[in-house]
mmCIF file of C-alpha atoms and ligand atoms in Angstrom:
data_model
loop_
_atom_site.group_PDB
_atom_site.id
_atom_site.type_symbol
_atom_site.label_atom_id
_atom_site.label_comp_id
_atom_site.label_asym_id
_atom_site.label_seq_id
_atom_site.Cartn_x
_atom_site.Cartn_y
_atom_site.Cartn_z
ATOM 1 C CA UNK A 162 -93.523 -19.778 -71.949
ATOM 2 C CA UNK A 163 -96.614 -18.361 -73.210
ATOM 3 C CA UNK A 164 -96.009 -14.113 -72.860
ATOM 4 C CA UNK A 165 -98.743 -12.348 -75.071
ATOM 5 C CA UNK A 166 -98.404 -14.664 -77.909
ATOM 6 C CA UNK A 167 -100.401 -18.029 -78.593
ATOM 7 C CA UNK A 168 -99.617 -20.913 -79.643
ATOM 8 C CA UNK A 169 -100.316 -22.353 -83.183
ATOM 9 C CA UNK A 170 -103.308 -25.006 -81.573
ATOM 10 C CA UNK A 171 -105.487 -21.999 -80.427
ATOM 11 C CA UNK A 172 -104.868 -19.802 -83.580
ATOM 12 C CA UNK A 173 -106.187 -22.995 -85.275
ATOM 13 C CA UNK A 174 -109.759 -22.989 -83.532
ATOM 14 C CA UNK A 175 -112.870 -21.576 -85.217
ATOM 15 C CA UNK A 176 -115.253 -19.816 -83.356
ATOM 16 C CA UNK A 177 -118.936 -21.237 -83.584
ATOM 17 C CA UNK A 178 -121.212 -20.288 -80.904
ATOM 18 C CA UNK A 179 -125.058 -20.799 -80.759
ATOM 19 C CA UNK A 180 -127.424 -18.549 -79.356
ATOM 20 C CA UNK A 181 -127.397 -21.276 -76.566
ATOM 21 C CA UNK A 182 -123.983 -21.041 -75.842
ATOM 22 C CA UNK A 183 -123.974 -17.536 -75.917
ATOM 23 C CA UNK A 184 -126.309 -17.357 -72.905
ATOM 24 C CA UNK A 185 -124.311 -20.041 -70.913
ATOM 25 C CA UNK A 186 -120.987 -18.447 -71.394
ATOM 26 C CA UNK A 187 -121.836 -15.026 -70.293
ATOM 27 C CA UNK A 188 -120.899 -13.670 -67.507
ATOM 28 C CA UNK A 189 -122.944 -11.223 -66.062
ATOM 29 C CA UNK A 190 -121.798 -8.563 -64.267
ATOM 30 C CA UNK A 191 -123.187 -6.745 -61.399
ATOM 31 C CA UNK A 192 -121.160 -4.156 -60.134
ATOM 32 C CA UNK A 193 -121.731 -0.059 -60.454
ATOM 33 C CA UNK A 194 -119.700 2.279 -58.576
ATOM 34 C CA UNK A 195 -120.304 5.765 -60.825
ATOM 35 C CA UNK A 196 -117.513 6.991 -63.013
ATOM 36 C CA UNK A 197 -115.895 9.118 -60.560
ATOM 37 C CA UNK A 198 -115.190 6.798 -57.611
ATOM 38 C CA UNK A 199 -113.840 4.147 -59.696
ATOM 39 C CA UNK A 200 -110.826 3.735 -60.714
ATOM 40 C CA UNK A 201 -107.935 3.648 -62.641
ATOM 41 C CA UNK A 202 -105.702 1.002 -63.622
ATOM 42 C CA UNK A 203 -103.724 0.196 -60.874
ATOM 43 C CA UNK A 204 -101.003 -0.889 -58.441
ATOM 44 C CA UNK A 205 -101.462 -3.747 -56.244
ATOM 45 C CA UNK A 206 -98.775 -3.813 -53.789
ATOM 46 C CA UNK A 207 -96.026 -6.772 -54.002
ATOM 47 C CA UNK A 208 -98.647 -8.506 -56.372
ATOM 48 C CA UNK A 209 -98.627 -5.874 -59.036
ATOM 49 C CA UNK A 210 -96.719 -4.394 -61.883
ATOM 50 C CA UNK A 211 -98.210 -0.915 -61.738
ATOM 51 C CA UNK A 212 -98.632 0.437 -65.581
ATOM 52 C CA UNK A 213 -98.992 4.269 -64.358
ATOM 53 C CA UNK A 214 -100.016 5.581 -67.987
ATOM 54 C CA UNK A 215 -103.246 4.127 -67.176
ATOM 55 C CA UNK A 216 -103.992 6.582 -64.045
ATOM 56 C CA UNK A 217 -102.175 9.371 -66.236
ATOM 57 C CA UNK A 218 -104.558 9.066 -69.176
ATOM 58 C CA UNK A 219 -107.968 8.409 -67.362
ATOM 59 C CA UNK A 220 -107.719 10.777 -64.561
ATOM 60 C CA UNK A 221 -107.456 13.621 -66.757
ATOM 61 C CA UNK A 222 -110.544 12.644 -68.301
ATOM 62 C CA UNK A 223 -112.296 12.502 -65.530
ATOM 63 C CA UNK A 224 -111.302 16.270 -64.149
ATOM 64 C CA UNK A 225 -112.486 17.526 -67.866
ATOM 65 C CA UNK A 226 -116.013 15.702 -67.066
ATOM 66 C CA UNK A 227 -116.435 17.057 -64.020
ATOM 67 C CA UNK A 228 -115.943 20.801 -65.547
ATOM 68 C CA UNK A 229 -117.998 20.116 -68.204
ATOM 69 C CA UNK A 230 -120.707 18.663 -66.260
ATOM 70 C CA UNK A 231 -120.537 21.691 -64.367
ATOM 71 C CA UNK A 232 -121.175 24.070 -66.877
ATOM 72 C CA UNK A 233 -124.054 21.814 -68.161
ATOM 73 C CA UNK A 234 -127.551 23.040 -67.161
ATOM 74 C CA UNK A 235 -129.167 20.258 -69.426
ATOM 75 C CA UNK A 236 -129.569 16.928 -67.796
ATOM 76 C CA UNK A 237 -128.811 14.527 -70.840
ATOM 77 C CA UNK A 238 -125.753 16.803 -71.431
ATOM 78 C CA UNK A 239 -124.676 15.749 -68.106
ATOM 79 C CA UNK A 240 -125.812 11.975 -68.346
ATOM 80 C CA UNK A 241 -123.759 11.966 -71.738
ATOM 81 C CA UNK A 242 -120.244 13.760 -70.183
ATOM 82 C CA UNK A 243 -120.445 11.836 -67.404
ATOM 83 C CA UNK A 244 -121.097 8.715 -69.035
ATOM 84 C CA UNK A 245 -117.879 9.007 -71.093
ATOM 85 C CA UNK A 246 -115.754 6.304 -69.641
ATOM 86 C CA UNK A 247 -118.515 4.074 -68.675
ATOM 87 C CA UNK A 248 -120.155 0.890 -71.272
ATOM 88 C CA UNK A 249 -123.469 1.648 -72.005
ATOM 89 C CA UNK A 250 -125.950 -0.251 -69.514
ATOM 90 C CA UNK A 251 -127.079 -3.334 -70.538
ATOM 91 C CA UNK A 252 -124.129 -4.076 -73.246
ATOM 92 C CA UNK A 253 -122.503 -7.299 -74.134
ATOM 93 C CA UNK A 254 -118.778 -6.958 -74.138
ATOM 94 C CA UNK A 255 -117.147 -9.065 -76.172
ATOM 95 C CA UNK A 256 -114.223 -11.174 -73.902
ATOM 96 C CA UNK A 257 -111.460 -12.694 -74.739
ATOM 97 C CA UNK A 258 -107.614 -13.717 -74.494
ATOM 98 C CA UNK A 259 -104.168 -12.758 -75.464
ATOM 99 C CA UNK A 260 -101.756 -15.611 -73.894
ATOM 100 C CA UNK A 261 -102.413 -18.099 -70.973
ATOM 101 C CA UNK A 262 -103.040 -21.846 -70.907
ATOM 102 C CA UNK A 263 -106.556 -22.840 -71.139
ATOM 103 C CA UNK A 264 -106.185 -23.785 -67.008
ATOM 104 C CA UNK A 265 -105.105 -19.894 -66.689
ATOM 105 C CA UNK A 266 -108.234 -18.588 -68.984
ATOM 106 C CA UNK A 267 -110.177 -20.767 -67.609
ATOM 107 C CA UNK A 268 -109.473 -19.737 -63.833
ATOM 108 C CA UNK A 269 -110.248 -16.251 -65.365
ATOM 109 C CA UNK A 270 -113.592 -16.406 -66.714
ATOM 110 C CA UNK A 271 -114.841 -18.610 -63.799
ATOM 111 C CA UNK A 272 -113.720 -15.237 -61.910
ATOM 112 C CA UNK A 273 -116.099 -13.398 -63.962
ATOM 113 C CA UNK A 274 -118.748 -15.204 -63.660
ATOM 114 C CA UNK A 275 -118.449 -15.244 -60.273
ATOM 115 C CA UNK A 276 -118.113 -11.664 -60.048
ATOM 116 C CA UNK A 277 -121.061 -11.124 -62.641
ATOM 117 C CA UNK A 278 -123.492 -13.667 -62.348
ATOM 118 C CA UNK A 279 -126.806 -13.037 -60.612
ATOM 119 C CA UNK A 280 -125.145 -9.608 -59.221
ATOM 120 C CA UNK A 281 -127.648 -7.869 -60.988
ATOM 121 C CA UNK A 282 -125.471 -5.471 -62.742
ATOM 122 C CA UNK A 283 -126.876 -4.551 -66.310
ATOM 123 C CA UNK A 284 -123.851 -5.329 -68.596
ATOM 124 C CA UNK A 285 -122.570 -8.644 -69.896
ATOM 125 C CA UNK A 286 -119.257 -9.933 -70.931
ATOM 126 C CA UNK A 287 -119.387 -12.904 -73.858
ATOM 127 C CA UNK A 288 -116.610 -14.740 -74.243
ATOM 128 C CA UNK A 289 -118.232 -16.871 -76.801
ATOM 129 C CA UNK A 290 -116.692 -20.207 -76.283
ATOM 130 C CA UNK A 291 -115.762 -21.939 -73.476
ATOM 131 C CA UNK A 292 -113.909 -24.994 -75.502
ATOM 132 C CA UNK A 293 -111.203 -23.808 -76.106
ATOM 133 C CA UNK A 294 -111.255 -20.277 -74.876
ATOM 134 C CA UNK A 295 -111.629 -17.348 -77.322
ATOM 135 C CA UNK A 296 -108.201 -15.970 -78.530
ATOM 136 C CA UNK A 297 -108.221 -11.922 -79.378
ATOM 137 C CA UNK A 298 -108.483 -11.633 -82.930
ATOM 138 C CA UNK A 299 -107.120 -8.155 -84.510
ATOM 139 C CA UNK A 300 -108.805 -6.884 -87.777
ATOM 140 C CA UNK A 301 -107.290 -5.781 -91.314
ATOM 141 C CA UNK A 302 -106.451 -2.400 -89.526
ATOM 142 C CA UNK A 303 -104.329 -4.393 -87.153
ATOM 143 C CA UNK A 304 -106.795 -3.935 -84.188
ATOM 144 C CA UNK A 305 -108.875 -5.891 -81.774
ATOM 145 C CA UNK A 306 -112.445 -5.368 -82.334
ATOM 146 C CA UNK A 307 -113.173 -7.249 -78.842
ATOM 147 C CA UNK A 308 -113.872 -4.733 -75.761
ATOM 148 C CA UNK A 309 -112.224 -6.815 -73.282
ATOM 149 C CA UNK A 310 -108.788 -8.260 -73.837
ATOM 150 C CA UNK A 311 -106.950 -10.138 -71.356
ATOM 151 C CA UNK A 312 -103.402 -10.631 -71.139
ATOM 152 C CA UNK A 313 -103.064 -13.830 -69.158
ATOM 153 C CA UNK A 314 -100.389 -16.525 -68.423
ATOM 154 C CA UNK A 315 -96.538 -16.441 -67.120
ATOM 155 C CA UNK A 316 -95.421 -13.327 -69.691
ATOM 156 C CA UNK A 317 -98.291 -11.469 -69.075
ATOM 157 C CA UNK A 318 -98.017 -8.782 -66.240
ATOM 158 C CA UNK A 319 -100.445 -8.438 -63.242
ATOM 159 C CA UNK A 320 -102.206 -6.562 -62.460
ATOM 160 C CA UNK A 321 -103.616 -3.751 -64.276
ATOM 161 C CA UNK A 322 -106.691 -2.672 -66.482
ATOM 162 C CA UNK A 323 -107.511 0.520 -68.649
ATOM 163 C CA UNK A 324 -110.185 2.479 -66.922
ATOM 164 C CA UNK A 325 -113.343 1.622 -68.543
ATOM 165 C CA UNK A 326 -114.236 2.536 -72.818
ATOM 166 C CA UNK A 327 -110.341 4.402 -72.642
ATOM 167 C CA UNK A 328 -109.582 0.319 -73.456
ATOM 168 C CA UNK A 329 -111.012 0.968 -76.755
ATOM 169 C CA UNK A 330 -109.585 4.039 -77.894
ATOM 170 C CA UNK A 331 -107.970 3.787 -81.158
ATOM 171 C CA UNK A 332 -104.277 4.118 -79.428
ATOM 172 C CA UNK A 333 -105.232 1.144 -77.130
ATOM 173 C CA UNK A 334 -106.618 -1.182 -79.469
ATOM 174 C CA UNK A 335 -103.486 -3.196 -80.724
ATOM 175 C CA UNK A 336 -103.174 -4.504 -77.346
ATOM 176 C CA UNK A 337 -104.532 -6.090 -74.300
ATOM 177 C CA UNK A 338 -106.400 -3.985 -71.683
ATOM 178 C CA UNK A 339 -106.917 -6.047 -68.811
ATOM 179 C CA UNK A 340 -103.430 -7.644 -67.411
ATOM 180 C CA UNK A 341 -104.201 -10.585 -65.354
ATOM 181 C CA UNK A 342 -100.771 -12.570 -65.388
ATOM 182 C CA UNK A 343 -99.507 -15.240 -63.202
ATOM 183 C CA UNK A 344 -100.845 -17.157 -60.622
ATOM 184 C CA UNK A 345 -104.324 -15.254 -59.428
ATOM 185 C CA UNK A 346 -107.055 -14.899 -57.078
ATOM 186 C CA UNK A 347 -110.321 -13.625 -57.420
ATOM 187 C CA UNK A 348 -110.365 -10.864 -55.953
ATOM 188 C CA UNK A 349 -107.662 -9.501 -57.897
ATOM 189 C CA UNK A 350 -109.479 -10.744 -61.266
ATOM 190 C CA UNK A 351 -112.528 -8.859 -60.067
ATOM 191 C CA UNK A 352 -110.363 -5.626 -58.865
ATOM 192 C CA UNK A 353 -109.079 -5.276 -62.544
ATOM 193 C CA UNK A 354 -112.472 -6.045 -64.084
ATOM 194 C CA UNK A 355 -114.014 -3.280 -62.384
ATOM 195 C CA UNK A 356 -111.558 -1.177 -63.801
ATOM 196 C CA UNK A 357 -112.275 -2.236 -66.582
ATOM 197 C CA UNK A 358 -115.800 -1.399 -66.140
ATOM 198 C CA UNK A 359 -115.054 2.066 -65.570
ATOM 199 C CA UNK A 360 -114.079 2.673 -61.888
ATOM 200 C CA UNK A 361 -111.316 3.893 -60.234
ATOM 201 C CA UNK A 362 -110.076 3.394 -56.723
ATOM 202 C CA UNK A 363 -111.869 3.967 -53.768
ATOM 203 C CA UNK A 364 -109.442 5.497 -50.965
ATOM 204 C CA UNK A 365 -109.268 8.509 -54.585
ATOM 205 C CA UNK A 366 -113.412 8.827 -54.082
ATOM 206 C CA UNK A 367 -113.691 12.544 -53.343
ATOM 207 C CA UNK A 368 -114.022 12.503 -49.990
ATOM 208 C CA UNK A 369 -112.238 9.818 -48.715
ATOM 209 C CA UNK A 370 -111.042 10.882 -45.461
ATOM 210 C CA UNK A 371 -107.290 8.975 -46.249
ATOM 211 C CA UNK A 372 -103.961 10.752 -45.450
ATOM 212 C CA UNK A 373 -101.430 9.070 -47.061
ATOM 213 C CA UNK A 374 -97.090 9.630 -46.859
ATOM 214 C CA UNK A 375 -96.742 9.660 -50.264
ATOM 215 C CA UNK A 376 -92.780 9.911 -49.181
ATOM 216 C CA UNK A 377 -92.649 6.502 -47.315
ATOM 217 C CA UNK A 378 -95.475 5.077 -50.166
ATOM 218 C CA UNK A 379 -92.407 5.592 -52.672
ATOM 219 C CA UNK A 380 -90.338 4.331 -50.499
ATOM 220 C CA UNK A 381 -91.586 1.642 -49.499
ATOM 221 C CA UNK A 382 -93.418 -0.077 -52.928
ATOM 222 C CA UNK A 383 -90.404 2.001 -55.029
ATOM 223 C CA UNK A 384 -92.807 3.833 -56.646
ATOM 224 C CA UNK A 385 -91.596 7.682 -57.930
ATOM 225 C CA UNK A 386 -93.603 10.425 -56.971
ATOM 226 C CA UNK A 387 -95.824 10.972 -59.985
ATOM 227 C CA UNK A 388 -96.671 7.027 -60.094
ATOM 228 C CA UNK A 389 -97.608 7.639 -56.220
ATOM 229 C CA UNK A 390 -99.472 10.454 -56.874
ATOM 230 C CA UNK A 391 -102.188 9.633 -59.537
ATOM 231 C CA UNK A 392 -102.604 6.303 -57.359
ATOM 232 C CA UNK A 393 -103.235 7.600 -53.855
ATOM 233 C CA UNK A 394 -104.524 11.487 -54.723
ATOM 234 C CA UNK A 395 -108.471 12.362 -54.184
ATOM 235 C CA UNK A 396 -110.423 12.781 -57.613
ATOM 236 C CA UNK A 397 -111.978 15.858 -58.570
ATOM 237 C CA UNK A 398 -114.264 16.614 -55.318
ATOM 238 C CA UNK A 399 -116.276 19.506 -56.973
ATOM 239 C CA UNK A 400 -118.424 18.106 -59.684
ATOM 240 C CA UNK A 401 -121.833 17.942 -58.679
ATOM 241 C CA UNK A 402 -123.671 15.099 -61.222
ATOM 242 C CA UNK A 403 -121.639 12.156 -60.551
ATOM 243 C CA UNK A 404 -124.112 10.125 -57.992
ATOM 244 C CA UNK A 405 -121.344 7.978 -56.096
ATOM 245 C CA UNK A 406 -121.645 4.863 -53.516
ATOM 246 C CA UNK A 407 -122.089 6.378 -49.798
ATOM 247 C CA UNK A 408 -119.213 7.206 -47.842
ATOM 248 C CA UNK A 409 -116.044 5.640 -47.913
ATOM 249 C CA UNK A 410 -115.609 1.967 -47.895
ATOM 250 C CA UNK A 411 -112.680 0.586 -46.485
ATOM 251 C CA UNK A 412 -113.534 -2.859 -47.294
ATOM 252 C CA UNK A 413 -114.238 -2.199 -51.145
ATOM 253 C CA UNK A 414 -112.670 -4.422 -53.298
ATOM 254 C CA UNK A 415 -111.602 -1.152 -55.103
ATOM 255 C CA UNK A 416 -109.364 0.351 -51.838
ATOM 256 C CA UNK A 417 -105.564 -0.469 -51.475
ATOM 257 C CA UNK A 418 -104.324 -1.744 -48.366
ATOM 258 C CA UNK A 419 -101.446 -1.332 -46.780
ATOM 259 C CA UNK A 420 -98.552 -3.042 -46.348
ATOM 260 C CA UNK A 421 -97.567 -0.871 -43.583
ATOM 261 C CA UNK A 422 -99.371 1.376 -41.526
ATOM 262 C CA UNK A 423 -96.833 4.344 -41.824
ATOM 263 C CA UNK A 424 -98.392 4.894 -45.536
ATOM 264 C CA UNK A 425 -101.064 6.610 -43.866
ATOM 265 C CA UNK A 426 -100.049 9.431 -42.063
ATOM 266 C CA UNK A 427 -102.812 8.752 -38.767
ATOM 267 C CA UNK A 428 -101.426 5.279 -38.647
ATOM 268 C CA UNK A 429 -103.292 2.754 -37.167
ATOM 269 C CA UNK A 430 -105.471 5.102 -36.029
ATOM 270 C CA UNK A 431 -107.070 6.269 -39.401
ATOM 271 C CA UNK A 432 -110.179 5.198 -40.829
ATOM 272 C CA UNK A 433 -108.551 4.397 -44.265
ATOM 273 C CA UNK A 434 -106.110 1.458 -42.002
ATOM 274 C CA UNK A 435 -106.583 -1.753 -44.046
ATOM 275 C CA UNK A 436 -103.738 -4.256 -43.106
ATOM 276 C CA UNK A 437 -104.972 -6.880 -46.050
ATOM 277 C CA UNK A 438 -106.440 -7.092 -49.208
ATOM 278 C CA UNK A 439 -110.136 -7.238 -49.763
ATOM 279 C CA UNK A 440 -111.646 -10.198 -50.796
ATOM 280 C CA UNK A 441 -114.823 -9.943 -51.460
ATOM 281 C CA UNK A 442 -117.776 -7.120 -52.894
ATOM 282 C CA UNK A 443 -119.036 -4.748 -50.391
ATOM 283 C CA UNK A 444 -122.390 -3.635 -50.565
ATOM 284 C CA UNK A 445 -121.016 -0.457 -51.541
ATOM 285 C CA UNK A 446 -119.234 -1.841 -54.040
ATOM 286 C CA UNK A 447 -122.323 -3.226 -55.669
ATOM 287 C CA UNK A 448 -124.383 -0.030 -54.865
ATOM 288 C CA UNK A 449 -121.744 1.607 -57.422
ATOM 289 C CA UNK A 450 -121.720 -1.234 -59.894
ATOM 290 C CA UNK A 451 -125.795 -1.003 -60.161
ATOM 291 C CA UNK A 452 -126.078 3.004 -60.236
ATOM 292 C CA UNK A 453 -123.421 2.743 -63.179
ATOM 293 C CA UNK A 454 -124.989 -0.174 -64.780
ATOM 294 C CA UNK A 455 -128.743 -0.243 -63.598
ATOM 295 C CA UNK A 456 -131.028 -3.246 -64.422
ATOM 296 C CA UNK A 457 -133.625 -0.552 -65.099
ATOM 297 C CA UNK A 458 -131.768 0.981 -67.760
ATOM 298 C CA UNK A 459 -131.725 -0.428 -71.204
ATOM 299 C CA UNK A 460 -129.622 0.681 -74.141
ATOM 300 C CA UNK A 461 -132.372 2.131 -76.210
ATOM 301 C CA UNK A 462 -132.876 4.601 -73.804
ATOM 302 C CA UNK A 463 -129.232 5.395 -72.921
ATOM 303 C CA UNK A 464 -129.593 5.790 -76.764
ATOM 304 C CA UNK A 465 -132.372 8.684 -76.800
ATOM 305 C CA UNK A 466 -130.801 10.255 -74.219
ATOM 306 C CA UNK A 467 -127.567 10.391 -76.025
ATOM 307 C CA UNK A 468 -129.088 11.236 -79.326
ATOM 308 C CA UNK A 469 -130.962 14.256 -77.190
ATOM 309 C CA UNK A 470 -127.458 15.830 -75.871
ATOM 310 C CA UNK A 471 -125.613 15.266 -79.154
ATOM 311 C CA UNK A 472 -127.872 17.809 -80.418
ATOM 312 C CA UNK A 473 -127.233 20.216 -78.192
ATOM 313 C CA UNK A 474 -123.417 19.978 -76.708
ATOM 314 C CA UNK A 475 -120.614 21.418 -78.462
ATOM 315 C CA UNK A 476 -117.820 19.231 -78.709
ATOM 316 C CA UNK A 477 -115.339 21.816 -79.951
ATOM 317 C CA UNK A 478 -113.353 22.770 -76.893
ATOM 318 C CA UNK A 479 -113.019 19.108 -75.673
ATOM 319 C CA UNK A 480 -109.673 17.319 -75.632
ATOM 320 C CA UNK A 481 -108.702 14.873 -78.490
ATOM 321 C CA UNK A 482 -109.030 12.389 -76.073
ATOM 322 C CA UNK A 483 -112.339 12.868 -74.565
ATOM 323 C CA UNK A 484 -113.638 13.656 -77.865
ATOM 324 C CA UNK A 485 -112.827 10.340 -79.064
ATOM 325 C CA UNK A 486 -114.506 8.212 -76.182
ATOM 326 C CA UNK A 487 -118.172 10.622 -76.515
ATOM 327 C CA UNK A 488 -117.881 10.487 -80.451
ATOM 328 C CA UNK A 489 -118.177 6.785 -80.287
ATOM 329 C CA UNK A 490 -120.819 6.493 -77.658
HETATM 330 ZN ZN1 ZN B 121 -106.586 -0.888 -59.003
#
């Protein structure tokens, strides 16, 4: 068994990587759904172990953006609020792994290549080494300096991710924030990444014309009503700077489906009906990746804009936890 603990071989390794090396073992990702149609960490049906403190503490966030965006004339202001759970464009995240075999790591990073090479999506994940496969390292304070940390292998639960830079909040940084355990496919890898990336579901887009029975939903996956709730409910549908992916995408790798059709209350009949999982990107999906992440944007100048609104917003009515995530932008 191998839960969230290594063995003594891979505590053993030393990392050496060459600028070479580097460049071959990233994976780049191309995805960029804006902040506030992705999603939240998540549930996925009989697959999943649904970690529901995830949804609680990022969707709160998100509704305090939105307000403050609102009362934002100034355009960096609102490029800075609204950029609070997303990575800065063009950033190399630093991967690596907390458990798992090097078969189970390994089946994970080819995942994210997949998902992130030539997807042209400005943001990179390094994980540094592929022989053997990085292990997370914590610091002196106890915590992991690496921005993505995946929990991988038989103890490890699946599947569920921290909503974007909330994985590197002080309270979150002992720990993993990307749970991919178990036997996987890809499409539930690249679910979780995009979490990870910043975006929550897509049937919570504001907008998305899905009526759900949140009654039969708990009855059916034995959810309770808050965990149902934060999982199915629409986001925020009033701020007006978030630039979102048309529409509503049924096929995004980012919707639920359903295991039964009465956890929608039209049925059959409604446009959110999606009998199996989704497998692959939509367009859409990537259309929200990119406007999140553009190629055209480059850290320097998410930078100056940033430095612009520091000087001018006033951070003193923001909640601890917001204030933490645009303090460290
Ligand atoms: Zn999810």
């Amino acid at each position: 068994m191998l839960p969230n603990s290594f063995n003594l071989a891979y505590n053993t390794y030393a990392f050496k990587t060459t600028v070479g090396e580097r460049m071959r073992n990233s994976a780049f990702l191309a995805l960029g759904i804006t902040l506030a149609m992705v999603g939240i960490a998540d549930a996925h049906n009989e697959w999943g172990t649904f970690n529901p403190e995830f949804n609680d503490e990022a969707a709160p966030l998100l509704a305090e953006v939105a307000k403050l965006n609102d009362a934002a004339p100034d355009e960096d202001a609102r490029y800075f609020y609204s950029r609070a759970l997303l990575w800065k464009p063009g950033q190399t995240l630093k991967g690596c792994f907390i458990g798992g075999t090097p078969a189970e790591r390994k089946f994970i990073f080819d995942s994210a290549a997949k998902l992130l090479n030539g997807a042209r999506i400005n943001i990179i994940i390094d994980f540094q080494s592929l022989n053997p496969f990085p292990d997370c390292r914590k610091d002196a304070r106890g915590l992991y300096p690496e921005e993505i940390r995946i929990a991988a292998g038989t103890g490890a639960p699946c599947c569920s991710a921290h909503i974007g830079r909330n994985g590197v909040k002080k309270a979150n940084s002992d720990k993993a924030n990307v749970f991919l355990g178990g036997r996987l496919e890809d499409w539930q890898v690249w679910h979780e990444l995009i979490h990870a990336l910043g975006f929550f579901h897509e049937h919570q887009k504001p907008g998305a014309p899905c009526r759900f029975d949140y009654v039969e939903i708990q009855r059916l996956w034995g959810w309770d009503a808050t965990k149902v709730k934060t999982n199915f409910d629409r986001l925020n549908n009033d701020e007006r700077d978030f630039r979102l992916s048309g529409g509503f995408d049924v096929k995004s790798i980012m919707d639920y489906y359903q295991s039964s059709p009465t956890m929608l209350v039209d049925g059959t009949r409604s446009p959110c009906y999606n009998p199996a999982p989704a497998k692959t990107l939509t367009t859409t999906d990537l259309e929200g990746l990119r406007l999140a992440y553009p190629m055209s944007a480059s850290p320097a100048s998410h930078a100056e804009r940033v430095t612009r609104a520091r000087a001018i917003v006033d951070l003193a009515g923001v909640s601890p936890g917001l204030r933490e995530l645009l303090e460290s932008e």
